[in-house]
Amino acid sequence: MWSVIRKSRRMSMTCSLLAQSLTLAYHYNSSPAIKSTCNPFSPLVSNQSSSSSVFLRPVSAPAIRAFCSKSDAMSSAQNSDSVSHLTQREAAEIDETLMGPLGFSVDQLMELAGLSVATSIAEVYKSNEYDRVLAICGPGNNGGDGLVAARHLYHFGYKPFVCYPKRTQKPLYTGLVTQLESLSIPFLSVEDLPLDFSKDFDIIVDAMFGFSFHGTPRPPFDDLIKRLLCLHGYDQTRQKRPVIVSVDIPSGWHVEEGDIGDEGIKPDMLVSLTAPKLCAKKFSGPHHFLGGRFVPPVIAHKYKLRLPPYPGTSMCVRIGKAPSVDISALRENYISPEFLEEQVESDPINQFRKWFDDAIAAGLREPNAMALSTVGKDGKPSSRMVLLKGVDRDGFVWYTNYESRKACELCENPHASLLFYWDGLNRQVRVEGSVEKVSDEESEQYFHSRPRGSQIGAIVSKQSSVIPGRHVLYQQYKELEEKFSDWSLIPKPEFWGGYRLKPELFEFWQGQTSRLHDRTKSFWFGCNWNWLGMDLNNEISIVFGLDPQAVQIFVGCNILLRKSTENGYGKSTACVPD
């Protein structure tokens, strides 16, 4: 993340610089295209966190992409004017080439296209708010894409319905229908559809006609298009209406000229496939995605295609900027099993391990990422993300530069807070305690377990210090890389090592509906862990495992005051719902 600070005529930038990426960045920098993006004269502040996420594994090309951007498709927005757009002839030629000399089959391309549509929908319209989906499918390949998308949406947690009035009696299409029927996905005739789509559906997938369509729509599709057009009248009355997602081409549009006569569907989302068609330049809806991550380099070279890179392993990528949103309206309605006191492990370390294992089993990305908050003698807090590298009876361990800001603050005030947030499970854990350096032996052992590129990066990167430019890091990295090219032992620098937080407080939080979240706390009293639980519905704090003389409970305001004891200490903790 870059923040720009202007001082006189000079511009200095602070960055979260991951020096371990220098292995990859240096080799990338040998490319003229990459070099041109770096200004060697811009002063930089190196603020490398040695436990940053990209470097849990050897440095590779996907890692640098993950560092530069978010992993989801929403983060890779690219200006639509910089992306290639295809004519109808070019789109047809590319399909013929894919299914001819390049060996793709029509069902393979249809599967990839339908999956791209479903993932694009899931990026924007979450199933807990937009679960009822109507897929209106035409007789051709575009309709087949819609059938595939409906199947994937079912597995994503949506409730799809399918209107397929002109069925194609070919094995490919009958097979797609059979697959949907095996999932008990309802098929609706045109007559079964309600006159007012707004009351029964949250999303309508327009998969009637694709880029090969000519002429004007015939019954029953002409009437269906008109009914979709009527939905836009709800915008004027501020009534909720279903969003429309068009597959590749909004039905009724000319593939190159767009919505001639302003009589076509006006979708909220357009999912272009392979590459956007010329008509997509006329699309004015808030969400434009590109799907179909299968274009071989030979096709891209032949047609001089300029396509945005797909982030991570996503099957879709946003084109253009995301629309502005009302921040105050952003809210997730959590759905989680209850987190009850009787389910809590008596030892909070074991409870943490249990939840940590759940996060790993759920496949969450970097479950060991944690926010580390520190406060120096000036009383000003600071936070940053680091990676947990060990947890045991003695506490939580991470590694960093001993000359960084966080290290200086820990020297002045050896107390910190850790926060783990596991989004997919609606869980977070907060840990507070005192901090001390790990032994030199521990730091030495971990340092030499890291990839050699990361070891060199730790030496090169002087966190929180000003440097003339990134080129200095590259040069120093290259020199050390050559120096240790014989695979001799790389010495750990004196300014690099680990910290251990010895926990004094745990707080386990699990999101619930209506903001009535579950929260339990554990305090260290003398030589025992003592739990504090909370029932937010009754607004009363519940304490167990404590001497009655150690606490006072105030019903209604959710505040617990702990009295001093011979074996413990006294503090006050406010416990209120978010």
mmCIF file of C-alpha atoms in Angstrom, residues 93-254:
data_model
loop_
_atom_site.group_PDB
_atom_site.id
_atom_site.type_symbol
_atom_site.label_atom_id
_atom_site.label_comp_id
_atom_site.label_asym_id
_atom_site.label_seq_id
_atom_site.Cartn_x
_atom_site.Cartn_y
_atom_site.Cartn_z
ATOM 1 C CA GLU A 93 -13.509 -17.057 -35.999
ATOM 2 C CA ILE A 94 -12.087 -17.432 -32.502
ATOM 3 C CA ASP A 95 -14.758 -19.990 -31.609
ATOM 4 C CA GLU A 96 -14.034 -21.932 -34.800
ATOM 5 C CA THR A 97 -10.312 -21.925 -34.059
ATOM 6 C CA LEU A 98 -10.830 -23.025 -30.472
ATOM 7 C CA MET A 99 -13.088 -25.907 -31.498
ATOM 8 C CA GLY A 100 -10.983 -26.766 -34.544
ATOM 9 C CA PRO A 101 -7.194 -26.859 -34.557
ATOM 10 C CA LEU A 102 -6.912 -26.074 -30.829
ATOM 11 C CA GLY A 103 -8.983 -29.078 -29.786
ATOM 12 C CA PHE A 104 -11.637 -27.550 -27.549
ATOM 13 C CA SER A 105 -15.113 -29.083 -27.569
ATOM 14 C CA VAL A 106 -18.317 -27.078 -27.440
ATOM 15 C CA ASP A 107 -19.371 -28.653 -24.152
ATOM 16 C CA GLN A 108 -15.978 -27.819 -22.634
ATOM 17 C CA LEU A 109 -16.252 -24.159 -23.627
ATOM 18 C CA MET A 110 -19.856 -24.064 -22.438
ATOM 19 C CA GLU A 111 -18.869 -25.427 -19.036
ATOM 20 C CA LEU A 112 -16.115 -22.837 -18.631
ATOM 21 C CA ALA A 113 -18.414 -20.039 -19.773
ATOM 22 C CA GLY A 114 -21.240 -21.031 -17.425
ATOM 23 C CA LEU A 115 -18.854 -21.308 -14.501
ATOM 24 C CA SER A 116 -17.522 -17.832 -15.321
ATOM 25 C CA VAL A 117 -21.044 -16.418 -15.270
ATOM 26 C CA ALA A 118 -21.832 -18.052 -11.928
ATOM 27 C CA THR A 119 -18.615 -16.840 -10.286
ATOM 28 C CA SER A 120 -19.191 -13.313 -11.605
ATOM 29 C CA ILE A 121 -22.645 -13.287 -10.043
ATOM 30 C CA ALA A 122 -21.258 -14.603 -6.763
ATOM 31 C CA GLU A 123 -18.641 -11.822 -6.693
ATOM 32 C CA VAL A 124 -21.307 -9.108 -6.507
ATOM 33 C CA TYR A 125 -24.634 -10.608 -5.477
ATOM 34 C CA LYS A 126 -24.236 -12.708 -2.337
ATOM 35 C CA SER A 127 -26.539 -15.675 -1.874
ATOM 36 C CA ASN A 128 -27.760 -14.534 1.546
ATOM 37 C CA GLU A 129 -29.316 -11.440 -0.063
ATOM 38 C CA TYR A 130 -29.938 -12.492 -3.675
ATOM 39 C CA ASP A 131 -30.757 -16.178 -3.478
ATOM 40 C CA ARG A 132 -33.699 -16.580 -5.897
ATOM 41 C CA VAL A 133 -32.325 -16.785 -9.436
ATOM 42 C CA LEU A 134 -34.297 -17.151 -12.662
ATOM 43 C CA ALA A 135 -32.231 -18.249 -15.665
ATOM 44 C CA ILE A 136 -34.018 -17.551 -18.959
ATOM 45 C CA CYS A 137 -32.272 -19.716 -21.540
ATOM 46 C CA GLY A 138 -32.492 -19.530 -25.316
ATOM 47 C CA PRO A 139 -32.145 -22.400 -27.809
ATOM 48 C CA GLY A 140 -28.457 -21.898 -28.672
ATOM 49 C CA ASN A 141 -25.069 -21.931 -27.002
ATOM 50 C CA ASN A 142 -25.907 -18.831 -24.973
ATOM 51 C CA GLY A 143 -28.805 -20.732 -23.468
ATOM 52 C CA GLY A 144 -26.467 -23.624 -22.732
ATOM 53 C CA ASP A 145 -24.205 -21.223 -20.850
ATOM 54 C CA GLY A 146 -27.220 -20.233 -18.772
ATOM 55 C CA LEU A 147 -28.056 -23.858 -17.960
ATOM 56 C CA VAL A 148 -24.495 -24.485 -16.785
ATOM 57 C CA ALA A 149 -24.525 -21.273 -14.734
ATOM 58 C CA ALA A 150 -27.752 -22.354 -13.012
ATOM 59 C CA ARG A 151 -26.132 -25.630 -11.955
ATOM 60 C CA HIS A 152 -23.090 -23.903 -10.496
ATOM 61 C CA LEU A 153 -25.244 -21.313 -8.734
ATOM 62 C CA TYR A 154 -27.124 -24.153 -7.068
ATOM 63 C CA HIS A 155 -23.864 -25.512 -5.692
ATOM 64 C CA PHE A 156 -22.895 -21.979 -4.608
ATOM 65 C CA GLY A 157 -25.949 -21.843 -2.334
ATOM 66 C CA TYR A 158 -28.468 -20.034 -4.557
ATOM 67 C CA LYS A 159 -32.002 -21.212 -5.398
ATOM 68 C CA PRO A 160 -32.143 -21.286 -9.205
ATOM 69 C CA PHE A 161 -35.204 -21.630 -11.419
ATOM 70 C CA VAL A 162 -34.940 -22.225 -15.160
ATOM 71 C CA CYS A 163 -37.162 -21.052 -17.994
ATOM 72 C CA TYR A 164 -36.147 -22.965 -21.149
ATOM 73 C CA PRO A 165 -39.047 -22.538 -23.583
ATOM 74 C CA LYS A 166 -37.339 -23.670 -26.807
ATOM 75 C CA ARG A 167 -35.368 -26.748 -25.850
ATOM 76 C CA THR A 168 -32.667 -28.013 -28.187
ATOM 77 C CA GLN A 169 -32.938 -31.761 -28.668
ATOM 78 C CA LYS A 170 -29.246 -32.511 -28.856
ATOM 79 C CA PRO A 171 -27.379 -34.766 -26.410
ATOM 80 C CA LEU A 172 -25.339 -31.866 -25.026
ATOM 81 C CA TYR A 173 -28.412 -29.838 -24.086
ATOM 82 C CA THR A 174 -30.558 -32.743 -22.919
ATOM 83 C CA GLY A 175 -27.669 -33.751 -20.676
ATOM 84 C CA LEU A 176 -27.561 -30.284 -19.141
ATOM 85 C CA VAL A 177 -31.304 -30.481 -18.481
ATOM 86 C CA THR A 178 -30.920 -33.903 -16.870
ATOM 87 C CA GLN A 179 -28.187 -32.564 -14.596
ATOM 88 C CA LEU A 180 -30.460 -29.758 -13.413
ATOM 89 C CA GLU A 181 -33.421 -32.076 -12.920
ATOM 90 C CA SER A 182 -31.275 -34.399 -10.803
ATOM 91 C CA LEU A 183 -30.751 -31.440 -8.454
ATOM 92 C CA SER A 184 -34.529 -30.829 -8.324
ATOM 93 C CA ILE A 185 -34.072 -27.395 -9.875
ATOM 94 C CA PRO A 186 -37.548 -26.257 -11.023
ATOM 95 C CA PHE A 187 -38.200 -25.679 -14.737
ATOM 96 C CA LEU A 188 -40.854 -23.038 -15.381
ATOM 97 C CA SER A 189 -42.772 -22.530 -18.594
ATOM 98 C CA VAL A 190 -43.416 -19.017 -19.857
ATOM 99 C CA GLU A 191 -47.000 -19.420 -18.658
ATOM 100 C CA ASP A 192 -45.764 -20.374 -15.181
ATOM 101 C CA LEU A 193 -43.753 -17.192 -14.831
ATOM 102 C CA PRO A 194 -45.313 -14.412 -12.751
ATOM 103 C CA LEU A 195 -46.275 -11.254 -14.574
ATOM 104 C CA ASP A 196 -44.230 -9.258 -12.090
ATOM 105 C CA PHE A 197 -40.724 -10.700 -11.770
ATOM 106 C CA SER A 198 -39.887 -8.357 -8.894
ATOM 107 C CA LYS A 199 -41.880 -10.315 -6.324
ATOM 108 C CA ASP A 200 -40.458 -13.767 -6.943
ATOM 109 C CA PHE A 201 -36.835 -13.367 -8.033
ATOM 110 C CA ASP A 202 -33.726 -11.504 -6.916
ATOM 111 C CA ILE A 203 -31.572 -12.178 -9.996
ATOM 112 C CA ILE A 204 -32.569 -12.813 -13.594
ATOM 113 C CA VAL A 205 -29.944 -14.356 -15.865
ATOM 114 C CA ASP A 206 -30.479 -13.284 -19.466
ATOM 115 C CA ALA A 207 -29.078 -16.190 -21.489
ATOM 116 C CA MET A 208 -31.435 -15.949 -24.452
ATOM 117 C CA PHE A 209 -29.237 -14.861 -27.369
ATOM 118 C CA GLY A 210 -25.489 -14.609 -27.958
ATOM 119 C CA PHE A 211 -23.185 -12.980 -30.506
ATOM 120 C CA SER A 212 -24.367 -15.144 -33.416
ATOM 121 C CA PHE A 213 -27.975 -13.939 -33.192
ATOM 122 C CA HIS A 214 -29.428 -12.038 -36.190
ATOM 123 C CA GLY A 215 -32.728 -10.277 -36.743
ATOM 124 C CA THR A 216 -35.370 -9.545 -34.148
ATOM 125 C CA PRO A 217 -36.438 -11.815 -31.286
ATOM 126 C CA ARG A 218 -39.433 -14.032 -31.943
ATOM 127 C CA PRO A 219 -42.031 -15.388 -29.506
ATOM 128 C CA PRO A 220 -41.838 -16.108 -26.665
ATOM 129 C CA PHE A 221 -38.525 -14.291 -26.255
ATOM 130 C CA ASP A 222 -39.812 -10.957 -27.555
ATOM 131 C CA ASP A 223 -42.369 -10.869 -24.750
ATOM 132 C CA LEU A 224 -39.803 -11.945 -22.154
ATOM 133 C CA ILE A 225 -37.495 -9.113 -23.219
ATOM 134 C CA LYS A 226 -40.348 -6.615 -22.876
ATOM 135 C CA ARG A 227 -41.114 -7.901 -19.394
ATOM 136 C CA LEU A 228 -37.491 -7.449 -18.411
ATOM 137 C CA LEU A 229 -37.581 -3.920 -19.804
ATOM 138 C CA CYS A 230 -40.550 -3.138 -17.575
ATOM 139 C CA LEU A 231 -38.449 -3.853 -14.515
ATOM 140 C CA HIS A 232 -36.555 -0.612 -15.015
ATOM 141 C CA GLY A 233 -39.705 1.305 -14.172
ATOM 142 C CA TYR A 234 -39.169 0.232 -10.581
ATOM 143 C CA ASP A 235 -36.039 2.370 -10.454
ATOM 144 C CA GLN A 236 -38.204 5.465 -10.685
ATOM 145 C CA THR A 237 -40.481 4.373 -7.831
ATOM 146 C CA ARG A 238 -37.557 3.148 -5.686
ATOM 147 C CA GLN A 239 -39.146 -0.266 -5.401
ATOM 148 C CA LYS A 240 -36.832 -3.229 -5.158
ATOM 149 C CA ARG A 241 -36.454 -5.083 -8.416
ATOM 150 C CA PRO A 242 -34.433 -8.117 -9.448
ATOM 151 C CA VAL A 243 -31.047 -7.404 -10.985
ATOM 152 C CA ILE A 244 -30.470 -8.522 -14.566
ATOM 153 C CA VAL A 245 -27.301 -10.359 -15.569
ATOM 154 C CA SER A 246 -26.729 -10.733 -19.321
ATOM 155 C CA VAL A 247 -24.493 -13.475 -20.693
ATOM 156 C CA ASP A 248 -22.033 -12.122 -23.294
ATOM 157 C CA ILE A 249 -24.645 -10.039 -25.180
ATOM 158 C CA PRO A 250 -27.738 -8.355 -23.714
ATOM 159 C CA SER A 251 -30.598 -10.036 -25.550
ATOM 160 C CA GLY A 252 -32.054 -7.826 -28.250
ATOM 161 C CA TRP A 253 -28.805 -5.891 -28.772
ATOM 162 C CA HIS A 254 -26.861 -5.772 -32.016
#
